[in-house]
Coordinates of C-alpha atoms and ligand atoms in Angstrom, one line a residue:
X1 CA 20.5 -39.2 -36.2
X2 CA 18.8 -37.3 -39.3
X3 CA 16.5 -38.9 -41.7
X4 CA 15.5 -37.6 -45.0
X5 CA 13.3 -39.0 -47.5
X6 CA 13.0 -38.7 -51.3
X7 CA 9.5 -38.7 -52.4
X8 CA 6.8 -37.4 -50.9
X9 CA 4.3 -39.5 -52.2
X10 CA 1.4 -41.5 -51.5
X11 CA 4.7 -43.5 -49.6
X12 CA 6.9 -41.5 -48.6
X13 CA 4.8 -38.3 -47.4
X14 CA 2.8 -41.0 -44.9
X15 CA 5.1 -43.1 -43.5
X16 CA 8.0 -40.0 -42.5
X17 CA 5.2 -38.2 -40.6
X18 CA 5.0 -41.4 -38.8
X19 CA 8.5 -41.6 -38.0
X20 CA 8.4 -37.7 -37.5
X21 CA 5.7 -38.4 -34.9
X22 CA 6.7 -41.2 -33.0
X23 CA 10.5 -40.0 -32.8
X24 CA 10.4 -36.1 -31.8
X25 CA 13.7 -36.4 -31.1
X26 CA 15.2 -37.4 -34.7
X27 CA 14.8 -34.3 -37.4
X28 CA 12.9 -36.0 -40.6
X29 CA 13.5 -33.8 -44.2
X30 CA 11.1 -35.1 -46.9
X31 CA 12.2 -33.8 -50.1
X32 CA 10.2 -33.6 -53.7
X33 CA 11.4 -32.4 -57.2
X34 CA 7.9 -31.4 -57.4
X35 CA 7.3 -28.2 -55.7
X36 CA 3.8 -27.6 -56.2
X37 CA 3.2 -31.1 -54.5
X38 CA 6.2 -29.8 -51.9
X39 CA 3.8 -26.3 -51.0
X40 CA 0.7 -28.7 -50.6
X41 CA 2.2 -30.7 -47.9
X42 CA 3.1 -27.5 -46.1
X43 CA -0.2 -25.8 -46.6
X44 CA -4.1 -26.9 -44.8
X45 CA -4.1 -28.9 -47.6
X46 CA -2.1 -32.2 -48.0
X47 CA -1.3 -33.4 -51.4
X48 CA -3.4 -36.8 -50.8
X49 CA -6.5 -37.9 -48.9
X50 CA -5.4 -40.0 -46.4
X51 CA -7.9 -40.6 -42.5
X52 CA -6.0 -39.1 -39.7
X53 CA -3.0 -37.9 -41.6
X54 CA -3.5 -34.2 -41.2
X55 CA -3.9 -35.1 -37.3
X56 CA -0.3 -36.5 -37.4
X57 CA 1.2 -33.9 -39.9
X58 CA 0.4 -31.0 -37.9
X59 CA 1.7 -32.7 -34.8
X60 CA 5.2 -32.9 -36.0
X61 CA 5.1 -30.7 -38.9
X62 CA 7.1 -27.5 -38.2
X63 CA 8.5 -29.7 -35.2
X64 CA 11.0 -32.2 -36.7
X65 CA 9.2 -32.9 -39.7
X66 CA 10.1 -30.4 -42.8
X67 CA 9.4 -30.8 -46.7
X68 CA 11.3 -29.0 -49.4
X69 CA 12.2 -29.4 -53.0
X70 CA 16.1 -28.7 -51.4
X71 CA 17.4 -32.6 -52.2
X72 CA 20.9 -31.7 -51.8
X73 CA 20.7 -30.3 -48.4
X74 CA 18.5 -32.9 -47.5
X75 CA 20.6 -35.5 -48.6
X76 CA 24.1 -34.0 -47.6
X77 CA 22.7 -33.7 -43.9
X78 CA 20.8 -36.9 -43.3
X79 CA 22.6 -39.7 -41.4
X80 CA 20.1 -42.0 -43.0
X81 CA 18.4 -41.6 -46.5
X82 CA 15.1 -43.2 -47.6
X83 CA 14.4 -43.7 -51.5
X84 CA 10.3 -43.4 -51.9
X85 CA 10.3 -42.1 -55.2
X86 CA 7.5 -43.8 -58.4
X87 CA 8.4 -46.9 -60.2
X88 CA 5.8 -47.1 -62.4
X89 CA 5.8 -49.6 -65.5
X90 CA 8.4 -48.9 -68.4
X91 CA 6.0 -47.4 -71.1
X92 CA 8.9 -47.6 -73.8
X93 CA 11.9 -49.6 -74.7
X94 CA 12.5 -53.1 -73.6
X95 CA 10.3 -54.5 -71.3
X96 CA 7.2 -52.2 -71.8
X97 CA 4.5 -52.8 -70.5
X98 CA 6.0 -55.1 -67.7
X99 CA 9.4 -53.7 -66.4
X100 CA 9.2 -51.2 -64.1
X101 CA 11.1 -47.6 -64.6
X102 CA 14.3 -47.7 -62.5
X103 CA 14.3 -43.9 -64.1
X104 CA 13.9 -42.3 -61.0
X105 CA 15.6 -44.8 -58.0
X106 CA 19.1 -44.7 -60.4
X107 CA 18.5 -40.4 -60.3
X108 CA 17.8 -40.9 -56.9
X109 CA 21.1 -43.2 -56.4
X110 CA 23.2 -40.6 -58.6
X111 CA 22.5 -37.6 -56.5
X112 CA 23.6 -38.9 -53.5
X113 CA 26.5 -40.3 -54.7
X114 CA 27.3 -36.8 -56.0
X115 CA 26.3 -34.8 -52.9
X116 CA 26.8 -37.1 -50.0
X117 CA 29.9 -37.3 -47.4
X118 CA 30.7 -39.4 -44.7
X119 CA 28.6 -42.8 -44.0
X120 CA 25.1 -43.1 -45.1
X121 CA 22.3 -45.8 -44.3
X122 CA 20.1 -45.8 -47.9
X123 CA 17.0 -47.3 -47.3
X124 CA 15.2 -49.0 -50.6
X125 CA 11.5 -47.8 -49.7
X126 CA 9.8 -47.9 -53.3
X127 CA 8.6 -51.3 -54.2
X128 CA 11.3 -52.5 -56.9
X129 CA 12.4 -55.6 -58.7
X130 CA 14.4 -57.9 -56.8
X131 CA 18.3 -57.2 -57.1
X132 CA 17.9 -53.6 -57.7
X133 CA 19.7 -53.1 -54.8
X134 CA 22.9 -54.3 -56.6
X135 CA 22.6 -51.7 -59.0
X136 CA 21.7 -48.8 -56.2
X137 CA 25.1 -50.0 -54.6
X138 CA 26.9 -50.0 -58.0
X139 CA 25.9 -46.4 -58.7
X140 CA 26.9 -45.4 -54.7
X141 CA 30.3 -47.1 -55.1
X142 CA 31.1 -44.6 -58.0
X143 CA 30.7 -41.3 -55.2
X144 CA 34.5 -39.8 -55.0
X145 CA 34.6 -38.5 -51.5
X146 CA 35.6 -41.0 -49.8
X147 CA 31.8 -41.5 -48.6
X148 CA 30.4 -44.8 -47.8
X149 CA 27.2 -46.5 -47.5
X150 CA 25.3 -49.6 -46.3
X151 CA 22.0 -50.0 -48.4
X152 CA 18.8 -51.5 -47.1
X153 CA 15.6 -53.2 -48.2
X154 CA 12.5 -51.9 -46.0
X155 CA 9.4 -52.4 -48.1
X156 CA 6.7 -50.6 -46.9
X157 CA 3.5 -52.4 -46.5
X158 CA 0.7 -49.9 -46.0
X159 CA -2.4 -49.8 -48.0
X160 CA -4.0 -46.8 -48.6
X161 CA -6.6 -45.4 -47.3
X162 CA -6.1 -47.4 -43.8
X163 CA -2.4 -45.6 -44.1
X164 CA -1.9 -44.2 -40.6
X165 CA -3.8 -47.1 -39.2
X166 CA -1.3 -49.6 -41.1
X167 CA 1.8 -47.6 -40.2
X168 CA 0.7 -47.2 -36.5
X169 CA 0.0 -51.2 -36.0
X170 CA 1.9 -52.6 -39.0
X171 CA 1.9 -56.8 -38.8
X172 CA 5.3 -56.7 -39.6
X173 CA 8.4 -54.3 -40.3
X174 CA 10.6 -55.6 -43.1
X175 CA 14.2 -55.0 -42.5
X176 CA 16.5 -56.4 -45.4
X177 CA 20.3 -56.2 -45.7
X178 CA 24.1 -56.8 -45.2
X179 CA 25.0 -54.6 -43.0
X180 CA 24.1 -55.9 -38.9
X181 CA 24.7 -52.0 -37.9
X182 CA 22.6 -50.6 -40.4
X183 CA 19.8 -53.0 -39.9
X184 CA 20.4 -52.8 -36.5
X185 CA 19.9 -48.3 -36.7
X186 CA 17.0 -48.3 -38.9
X187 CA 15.3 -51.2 -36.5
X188 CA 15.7 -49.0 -33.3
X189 CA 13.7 -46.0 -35.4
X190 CA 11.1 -48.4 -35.7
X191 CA 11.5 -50.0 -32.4
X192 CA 10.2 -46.8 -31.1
X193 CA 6.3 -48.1 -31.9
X194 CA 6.7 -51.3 -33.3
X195 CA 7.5 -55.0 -30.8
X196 CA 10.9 -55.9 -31.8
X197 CA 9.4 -59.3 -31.9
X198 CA 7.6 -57.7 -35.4
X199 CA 10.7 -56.7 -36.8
X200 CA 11.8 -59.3 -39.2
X201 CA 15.5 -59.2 -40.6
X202 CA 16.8 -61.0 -43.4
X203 CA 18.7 -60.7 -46.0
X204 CA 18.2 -57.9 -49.1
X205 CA 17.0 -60.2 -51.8
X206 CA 14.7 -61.9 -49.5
X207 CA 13.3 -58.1 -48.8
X208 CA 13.0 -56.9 -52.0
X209 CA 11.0 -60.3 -53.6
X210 CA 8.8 -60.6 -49.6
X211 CA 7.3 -57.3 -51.2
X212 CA 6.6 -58.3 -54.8
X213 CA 5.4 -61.8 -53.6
X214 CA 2.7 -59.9 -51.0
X215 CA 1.2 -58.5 -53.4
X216 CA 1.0 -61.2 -56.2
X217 CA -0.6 -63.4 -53.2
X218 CA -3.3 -60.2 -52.6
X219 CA -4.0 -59.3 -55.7
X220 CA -4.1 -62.9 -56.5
X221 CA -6.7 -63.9 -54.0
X222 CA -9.0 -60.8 -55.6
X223 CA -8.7 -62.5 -59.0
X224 CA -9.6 -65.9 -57.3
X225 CA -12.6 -64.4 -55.9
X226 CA -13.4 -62.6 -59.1
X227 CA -12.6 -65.6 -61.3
X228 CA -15.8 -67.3 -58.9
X229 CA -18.1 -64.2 -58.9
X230 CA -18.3 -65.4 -62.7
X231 CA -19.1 -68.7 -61.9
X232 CA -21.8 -67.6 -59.3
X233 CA -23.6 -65.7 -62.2
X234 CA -23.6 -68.5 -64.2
X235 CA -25.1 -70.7 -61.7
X236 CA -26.9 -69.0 -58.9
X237 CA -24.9 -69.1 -56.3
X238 CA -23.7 -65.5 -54.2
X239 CA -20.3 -65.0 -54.3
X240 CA -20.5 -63.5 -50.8
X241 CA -22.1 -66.3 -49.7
X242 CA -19.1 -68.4 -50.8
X243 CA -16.4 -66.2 -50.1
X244 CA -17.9 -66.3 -46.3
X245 CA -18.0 -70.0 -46.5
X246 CA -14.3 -70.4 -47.7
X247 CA -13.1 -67.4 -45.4
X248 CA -14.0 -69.6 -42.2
X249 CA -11.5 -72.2 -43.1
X250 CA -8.8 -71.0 -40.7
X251 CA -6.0 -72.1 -43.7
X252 CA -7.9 -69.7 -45.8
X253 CA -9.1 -66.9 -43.7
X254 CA -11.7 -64.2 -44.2
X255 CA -9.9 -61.1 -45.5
X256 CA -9.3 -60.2 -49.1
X257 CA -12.1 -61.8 -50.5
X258 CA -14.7 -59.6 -51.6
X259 CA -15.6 -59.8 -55.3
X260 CA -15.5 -56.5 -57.1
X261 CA -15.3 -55.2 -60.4
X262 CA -11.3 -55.0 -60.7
X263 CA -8.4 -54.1 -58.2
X264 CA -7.0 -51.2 -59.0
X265 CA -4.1 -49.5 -57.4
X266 CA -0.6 -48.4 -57.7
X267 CA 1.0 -51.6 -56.5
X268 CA -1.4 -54.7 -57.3
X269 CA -0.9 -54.3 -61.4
X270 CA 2.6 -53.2 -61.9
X271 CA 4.5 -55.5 -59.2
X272 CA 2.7 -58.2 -60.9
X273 CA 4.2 -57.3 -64.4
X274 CA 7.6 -56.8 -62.8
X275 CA 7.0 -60.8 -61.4
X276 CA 6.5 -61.6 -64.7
X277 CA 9.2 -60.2 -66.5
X278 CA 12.0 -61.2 -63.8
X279 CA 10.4 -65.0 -63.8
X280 CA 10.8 -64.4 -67.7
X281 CA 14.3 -62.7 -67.2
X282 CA 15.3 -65.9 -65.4
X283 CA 13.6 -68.2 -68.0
X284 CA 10.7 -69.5 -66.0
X285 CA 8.1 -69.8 -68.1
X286 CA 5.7 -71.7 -66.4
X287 CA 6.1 -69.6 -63.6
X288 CA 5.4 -66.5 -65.5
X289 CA 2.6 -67.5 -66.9
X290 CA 0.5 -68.7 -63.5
X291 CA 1.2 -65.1 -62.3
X292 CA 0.6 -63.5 -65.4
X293 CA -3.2 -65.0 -65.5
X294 CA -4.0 -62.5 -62.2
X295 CA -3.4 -60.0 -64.3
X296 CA -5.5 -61.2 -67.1
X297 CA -8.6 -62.4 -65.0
X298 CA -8.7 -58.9 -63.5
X299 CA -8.8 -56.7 -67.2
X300 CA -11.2 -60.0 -68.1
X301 CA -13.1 -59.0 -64.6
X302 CA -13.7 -55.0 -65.5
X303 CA -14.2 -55.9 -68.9
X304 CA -17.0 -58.1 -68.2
X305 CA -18.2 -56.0 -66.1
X306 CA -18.7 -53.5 -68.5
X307 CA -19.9 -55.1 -71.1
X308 CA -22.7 -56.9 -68.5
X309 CA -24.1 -53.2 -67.9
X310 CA -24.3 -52.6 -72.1
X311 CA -25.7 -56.3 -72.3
X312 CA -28.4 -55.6 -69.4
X313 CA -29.4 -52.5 -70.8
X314 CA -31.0 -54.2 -74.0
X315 CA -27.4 -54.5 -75.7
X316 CA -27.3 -50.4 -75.8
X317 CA -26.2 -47.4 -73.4
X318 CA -25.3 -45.3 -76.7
X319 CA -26.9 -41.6 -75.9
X320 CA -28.2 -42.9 -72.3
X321 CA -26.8 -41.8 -69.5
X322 CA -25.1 -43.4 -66.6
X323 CA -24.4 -42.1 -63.1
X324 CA -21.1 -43.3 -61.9
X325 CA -20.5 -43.4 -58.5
X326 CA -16.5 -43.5 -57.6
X327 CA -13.5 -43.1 -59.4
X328 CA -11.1 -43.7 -57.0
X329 CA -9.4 -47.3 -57.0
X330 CA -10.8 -47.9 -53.3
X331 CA -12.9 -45.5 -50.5
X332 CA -11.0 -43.2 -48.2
X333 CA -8.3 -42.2 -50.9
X334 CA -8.3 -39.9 -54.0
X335 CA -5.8 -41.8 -55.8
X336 CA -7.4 -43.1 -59.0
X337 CA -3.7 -45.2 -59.9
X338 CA -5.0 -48.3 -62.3
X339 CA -8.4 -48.0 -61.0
X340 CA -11.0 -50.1 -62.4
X341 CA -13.4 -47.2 -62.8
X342 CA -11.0 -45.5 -65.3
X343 CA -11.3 -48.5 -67.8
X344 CA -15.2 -49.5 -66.9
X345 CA -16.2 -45.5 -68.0
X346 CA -13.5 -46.4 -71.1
X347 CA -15.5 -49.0 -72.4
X348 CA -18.7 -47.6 -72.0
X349 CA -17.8 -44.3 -73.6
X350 CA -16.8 -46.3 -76.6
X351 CA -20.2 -47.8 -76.6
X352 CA -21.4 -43.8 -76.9
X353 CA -23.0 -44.1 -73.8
X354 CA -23.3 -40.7 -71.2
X355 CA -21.2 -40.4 -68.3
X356 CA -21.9 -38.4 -64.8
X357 CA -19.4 -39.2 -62.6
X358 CA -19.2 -38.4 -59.1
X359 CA -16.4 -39.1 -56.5
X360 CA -16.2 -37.5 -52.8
X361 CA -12.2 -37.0 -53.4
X362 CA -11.3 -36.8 -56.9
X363 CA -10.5 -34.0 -58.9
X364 CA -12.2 -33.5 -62.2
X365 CA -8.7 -32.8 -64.2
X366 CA -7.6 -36.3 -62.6
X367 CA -10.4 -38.0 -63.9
X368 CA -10.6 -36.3 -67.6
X369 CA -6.8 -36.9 -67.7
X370 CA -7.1 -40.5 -66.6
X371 CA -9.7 -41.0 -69.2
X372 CA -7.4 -39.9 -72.3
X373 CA -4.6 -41.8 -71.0
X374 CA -6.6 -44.9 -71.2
X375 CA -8.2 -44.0 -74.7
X376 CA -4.6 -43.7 -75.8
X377 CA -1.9 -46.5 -76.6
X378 CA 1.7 -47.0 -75.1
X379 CA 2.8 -44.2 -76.6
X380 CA -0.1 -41.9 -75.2
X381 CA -1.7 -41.1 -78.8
X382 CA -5.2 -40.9 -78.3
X383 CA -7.8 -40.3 -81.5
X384 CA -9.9 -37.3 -82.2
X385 CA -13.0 -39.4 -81.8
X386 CA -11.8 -41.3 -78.0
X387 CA -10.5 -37.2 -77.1
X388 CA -14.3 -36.1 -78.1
X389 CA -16.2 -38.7 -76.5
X390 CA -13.7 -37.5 -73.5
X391 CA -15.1 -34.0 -73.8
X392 CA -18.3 -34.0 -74.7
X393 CA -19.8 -37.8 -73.0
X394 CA -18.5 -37.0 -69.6
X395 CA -19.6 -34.3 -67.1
X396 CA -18.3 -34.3 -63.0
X397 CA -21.0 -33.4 -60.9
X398 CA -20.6 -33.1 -57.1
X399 CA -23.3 -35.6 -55.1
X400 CA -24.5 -39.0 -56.1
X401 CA -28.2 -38.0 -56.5
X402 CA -26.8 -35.2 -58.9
X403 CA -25.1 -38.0 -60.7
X404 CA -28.3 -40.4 -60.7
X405 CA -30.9 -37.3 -62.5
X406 CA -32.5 -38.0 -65.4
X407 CA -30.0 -41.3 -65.5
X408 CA -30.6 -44.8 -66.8
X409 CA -28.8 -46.5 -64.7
X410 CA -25.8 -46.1 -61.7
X411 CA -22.8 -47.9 -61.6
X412 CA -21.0 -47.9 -58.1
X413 CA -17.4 -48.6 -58.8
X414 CA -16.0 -47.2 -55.4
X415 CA -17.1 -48.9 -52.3
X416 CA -17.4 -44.9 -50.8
X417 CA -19.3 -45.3 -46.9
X418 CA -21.6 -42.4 -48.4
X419 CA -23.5 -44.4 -51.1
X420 CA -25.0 -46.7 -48.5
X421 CA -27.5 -43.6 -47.1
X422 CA -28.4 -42.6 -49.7
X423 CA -32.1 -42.3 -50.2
X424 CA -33.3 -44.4 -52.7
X425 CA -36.6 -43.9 -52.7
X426 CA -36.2 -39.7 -53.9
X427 CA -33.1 -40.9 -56.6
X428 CA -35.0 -43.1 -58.3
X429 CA -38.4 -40.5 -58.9
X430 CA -35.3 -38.7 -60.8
X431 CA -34.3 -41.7 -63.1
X432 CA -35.7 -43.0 -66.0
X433 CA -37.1 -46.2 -66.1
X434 CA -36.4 -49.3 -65.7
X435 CA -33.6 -47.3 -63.5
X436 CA -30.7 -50.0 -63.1
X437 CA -28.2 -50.6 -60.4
X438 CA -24.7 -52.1 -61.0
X439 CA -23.5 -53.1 -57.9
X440 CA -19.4 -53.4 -58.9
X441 CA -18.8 -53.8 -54.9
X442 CA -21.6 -55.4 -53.1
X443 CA -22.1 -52.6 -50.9
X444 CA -25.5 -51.4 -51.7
X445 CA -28.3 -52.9 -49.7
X446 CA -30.4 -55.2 -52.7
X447 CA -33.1 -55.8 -50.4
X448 CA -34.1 -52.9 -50.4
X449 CA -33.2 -51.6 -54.0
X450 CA -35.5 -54.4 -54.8
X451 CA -38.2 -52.9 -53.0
X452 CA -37.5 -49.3 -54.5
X453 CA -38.2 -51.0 -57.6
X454 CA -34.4 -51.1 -59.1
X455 CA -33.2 -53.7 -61.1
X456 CA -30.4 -54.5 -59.1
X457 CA -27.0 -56.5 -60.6
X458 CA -24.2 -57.4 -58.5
X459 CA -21.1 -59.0 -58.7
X460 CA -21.4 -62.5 -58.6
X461 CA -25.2 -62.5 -57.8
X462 CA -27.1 -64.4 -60.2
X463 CA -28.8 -61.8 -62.7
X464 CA -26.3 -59.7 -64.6
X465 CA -26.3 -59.6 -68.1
X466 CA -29.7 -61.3 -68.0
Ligands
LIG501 C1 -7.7 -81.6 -48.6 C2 -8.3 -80.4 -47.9 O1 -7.4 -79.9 -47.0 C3 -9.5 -80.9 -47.1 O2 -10.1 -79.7 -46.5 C4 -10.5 -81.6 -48.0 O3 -11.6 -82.0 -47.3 C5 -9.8 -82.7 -48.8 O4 -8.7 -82.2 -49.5 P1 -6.1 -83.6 -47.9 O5 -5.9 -83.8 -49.4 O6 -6.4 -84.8 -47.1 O7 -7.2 -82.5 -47.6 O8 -4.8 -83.0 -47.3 P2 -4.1 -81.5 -47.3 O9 -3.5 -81.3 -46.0 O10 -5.0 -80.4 -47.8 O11 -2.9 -81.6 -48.3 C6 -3.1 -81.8 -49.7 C7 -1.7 -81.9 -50.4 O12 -1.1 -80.6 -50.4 C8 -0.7 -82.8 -49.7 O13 0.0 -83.5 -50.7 C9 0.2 -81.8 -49.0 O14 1.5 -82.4 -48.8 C10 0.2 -80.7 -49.9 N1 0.5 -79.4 -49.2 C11 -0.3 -78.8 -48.3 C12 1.7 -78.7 -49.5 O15 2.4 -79.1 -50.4 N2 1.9 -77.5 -48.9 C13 1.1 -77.0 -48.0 O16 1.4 -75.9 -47.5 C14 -0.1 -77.6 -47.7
LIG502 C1 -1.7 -52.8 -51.6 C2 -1.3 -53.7 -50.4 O1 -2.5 -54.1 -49.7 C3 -0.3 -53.0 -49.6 O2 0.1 -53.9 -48.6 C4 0.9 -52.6 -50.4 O3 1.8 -51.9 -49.6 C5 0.4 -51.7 -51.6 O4 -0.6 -52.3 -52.3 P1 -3.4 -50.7 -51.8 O5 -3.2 -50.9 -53.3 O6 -3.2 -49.3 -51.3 O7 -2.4 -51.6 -51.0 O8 -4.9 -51.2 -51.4 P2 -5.6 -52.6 -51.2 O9 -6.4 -52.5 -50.0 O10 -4.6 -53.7 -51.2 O11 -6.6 -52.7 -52.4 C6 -6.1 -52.9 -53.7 C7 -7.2 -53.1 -54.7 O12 -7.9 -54.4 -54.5 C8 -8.3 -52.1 -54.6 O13 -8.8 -51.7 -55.8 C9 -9.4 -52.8 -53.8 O14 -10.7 -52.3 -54.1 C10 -9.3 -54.2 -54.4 N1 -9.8 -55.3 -53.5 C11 -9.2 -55.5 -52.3 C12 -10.9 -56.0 -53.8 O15 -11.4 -55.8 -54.9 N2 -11.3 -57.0 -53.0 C13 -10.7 -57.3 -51.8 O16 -11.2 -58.2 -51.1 C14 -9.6 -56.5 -51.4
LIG503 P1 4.3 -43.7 -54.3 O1 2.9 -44.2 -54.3 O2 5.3 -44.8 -54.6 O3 4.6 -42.9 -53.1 P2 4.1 -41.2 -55.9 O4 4.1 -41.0 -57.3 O5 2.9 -40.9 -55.1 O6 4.5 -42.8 -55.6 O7 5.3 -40.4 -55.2 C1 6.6 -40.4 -55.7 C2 7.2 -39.0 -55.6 O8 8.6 -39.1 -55.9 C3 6.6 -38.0 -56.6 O9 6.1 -36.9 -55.9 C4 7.8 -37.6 -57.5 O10 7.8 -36.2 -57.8 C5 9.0 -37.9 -56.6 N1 10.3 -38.0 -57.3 C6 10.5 -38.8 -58.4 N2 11.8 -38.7 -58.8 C7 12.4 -37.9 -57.9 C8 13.8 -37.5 -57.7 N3 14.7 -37.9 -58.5 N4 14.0 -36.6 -56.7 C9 13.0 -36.2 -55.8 N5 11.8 -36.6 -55.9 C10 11.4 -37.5 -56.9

């Protein structure tokens, strides 16, 4: 048995070291059109920031793990074929702004029918819309060799930043198809770590929508929480206070409840859209709709949020300057995908404020180009005054307290283990006063801010906006 893998993404790099490690025996080729992302994962320096990947990398890296841009070879050898390329949302065309781009799986799809021989197992990794496995077979069934495949669903379920963790003890493997044998080969790979009894089979459609419906229901529960944090501010009552309260009833349960200024995220947003637009597709309008609202609450959410800092600040931040602390959609990764910092530091650039932003794993190109894509509409035009504010209103610095200098106010919008030592006390003799704190994840201690003598403002604590 050979496995390769197209992608080697926040996906697909991840989750075939995990195979790699857990069966020496079974030679994994993860393959990339992207070689400068291809040399990363060979070098001391993986492409993403991920808690005990590098640990597992070099363990089977060099062993039976291997990455190259060489899809052909990869593909033409591999008994069993993993798809974990992007599907982002369609930015043009029909469907923009909600369909995802099937660019990149058909590619995927037309290659190996074009290079492949023999039987192949083609495994459906990407998150994609339900029944695009009908048009993955369609494009298979033109190869002319005589080769045949069985195609398979098998969502992946990991959440970054808790990555190896997730992939070591997943709750459950998702194993969706037609074919017994095929489900039956690709479960004995994971049968290798995983109780069978964890292993659920079913059919391909059930597969594909399991994964689009887990994270509606997550992102769903965020915007729930959120939608309350609002309510707390208007009425004095703690959001964490509630969400602890609600979290005890067993039918509810405690996870997935913390109020913050947005979920960001590869996955949350865009599977979401692509809900929507199938519901739509299928003319369920109703249904659309109640999904659609997640979606809504959360921009209303990081909106809000924004606009609570400008209110706060005596209904101006033009010219002063505000540390921001995190760019990345959620600690322990440097993937910045949708995250809510991106739109918060959006919205209060176009109030003219001054932004230092500091994260522990994100680039400064990321974040500059992030910025300008968000300035910009659909079609990625952005205007000479949103490109300036861009290039002159923003500097990257490289520690919080460099951030917080000379600063009016910092706003945390990545929940980063770091910020909570901080010393308070010596940031704020660098601040001008009052010297705010905007809490967008509840993780600084407000006690003791208090004390400091911060205005604090959380998320649905009573107090923000004033
Ligand atoms: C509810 C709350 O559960 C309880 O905590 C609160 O104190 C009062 O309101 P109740 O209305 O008595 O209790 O019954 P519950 O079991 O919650 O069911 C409410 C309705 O939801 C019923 O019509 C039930 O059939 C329906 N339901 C419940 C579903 O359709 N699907 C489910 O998965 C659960
Ligand atoms: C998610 C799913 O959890 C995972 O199963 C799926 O495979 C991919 O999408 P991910 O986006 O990596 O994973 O991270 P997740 O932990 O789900 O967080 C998503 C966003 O929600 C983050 O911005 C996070 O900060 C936010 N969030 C999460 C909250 O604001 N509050 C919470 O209680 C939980
Ligand atoms: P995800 O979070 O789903 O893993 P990423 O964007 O991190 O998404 O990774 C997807 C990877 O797939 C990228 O590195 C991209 O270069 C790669 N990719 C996209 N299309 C192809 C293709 N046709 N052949 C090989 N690799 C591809």
């Amino acid at each position: 048995m050979k496995i390769c893998c197209i992608g080697a993404g926040y996906v697909g790099g991840p989750t075939m070291a995990m195979i790699a490690k857990q069966c020496p025996d079974i030679p994994v080729h993860v393959v990339d059109l992207n070689q400068a992302r291809i040399d990363a994962w060979n070098s001391d320096e993986l492409p993403i920031y991920e808690p005990g990947l590098d640990e597992v990398v070099k363990e089977a890296r060099g062993r039976n793990l291997t990455f190259s841009t060489d899809v052909d070879k990869a593909i033409a050898e591999a008994d069993m074929i993993f798809i974990a390329v992007n599907t982002p949302t369609k930015t043009f065309g029909v469907g923009a702004g909600r369909a995802a781009n099937l660019e990149f799986i058909e590619k995927c799809a037309r290659r190996i029918a074009e290079v492949a021989q023999g039987h192949k197992i083609v495994v459906e990794k990407s998150t994609l819309p339900v029944r695009t496995a009908e048009a993955v077979k369609r494009i298979l069934s033109s190869a002319n060799q005589g080769a045949t495949f069985d195609v398979l669903s098998n969502p992946e379920f990991l959440a970054e930043g808790t990555a190896i963790e997730d992939l070591l003890n997943p709750d459950r493997v998702l194993i969706g198809g037609e074919s017994e044998a095929a489900i039956e080969a690709l479960s004995d790979v994971y049968a290798r770590w995983v109780p069978k009894t964890q292993i659920l089979k079913t059919n391909l459609w059930s597969s594909e929508l399991s994964k689009l419906t887990a994270n509606a229901f997550l992102a769903q529960r965020v915007s729930s929480i959120n939608a309350i944090s609002a309510l707390c501010e208007a009425t004095e009552a703690d959001v964490d206070e509630v969400a602890r309260a609600i979290g005890m009833d067993s039918r509810i349960g405690p996870k997935f409840l913390k109020a913050s200024v947005g979920f960001g995220g590869s996955c949350f947003q865009k599977d979401i859209l692509n809900l929507v637009y199938l519901c739509e597709h299928f003319g369920l309008r109703e249904v659309a709709a109640y999904w659609e609202q997640v979606v809504i609450m959360n921009d209303y959410q990081k909106r809000r949020f924004a606009e609570g800092i400008c209110r706060t600040m005596f209904s101006t931040v033009s010219d002063k300057k505000i540390a921001i602390w995190g760019f990345a959609f959620k600690k322990d990764t440097n993937d910045t995908r949708e995250s809510a910092a991106i739109y918060v530091c959006r919205d209060l650039l176009r109030e003219r404020a001054r932004l230092a932003i500091y994260d522990p794993q994100v680039p400064e190109d990321k974040m500059r180009f992030d910025l300008l894509a968000a300035m910009g509409d659909l079609s990625g035009t952005v205007s000479d005054i949103d490109r300036k504010l861009v290039e002159n209103n923003v500097t990257v610095v490289h520690s919080a307290e460099a951030a917080a200098e000379e600063a009016h106010a910092i706003a945390v919008l990545t929940e980063w283990d770091e910020f909570k030592s901080l010393d308070f006390k010596k940031i704020i003799e660098t601040m001008k006063a009052p010297a705010f704190v905007f809490d967008g994840r509840n993780v600084l201690n407000r006690a003791m801010l208090d004390e400091v003598g911060f205005e604090t403002i959380g998320i649905g604590k009573s107090g923000i906006g004033g």
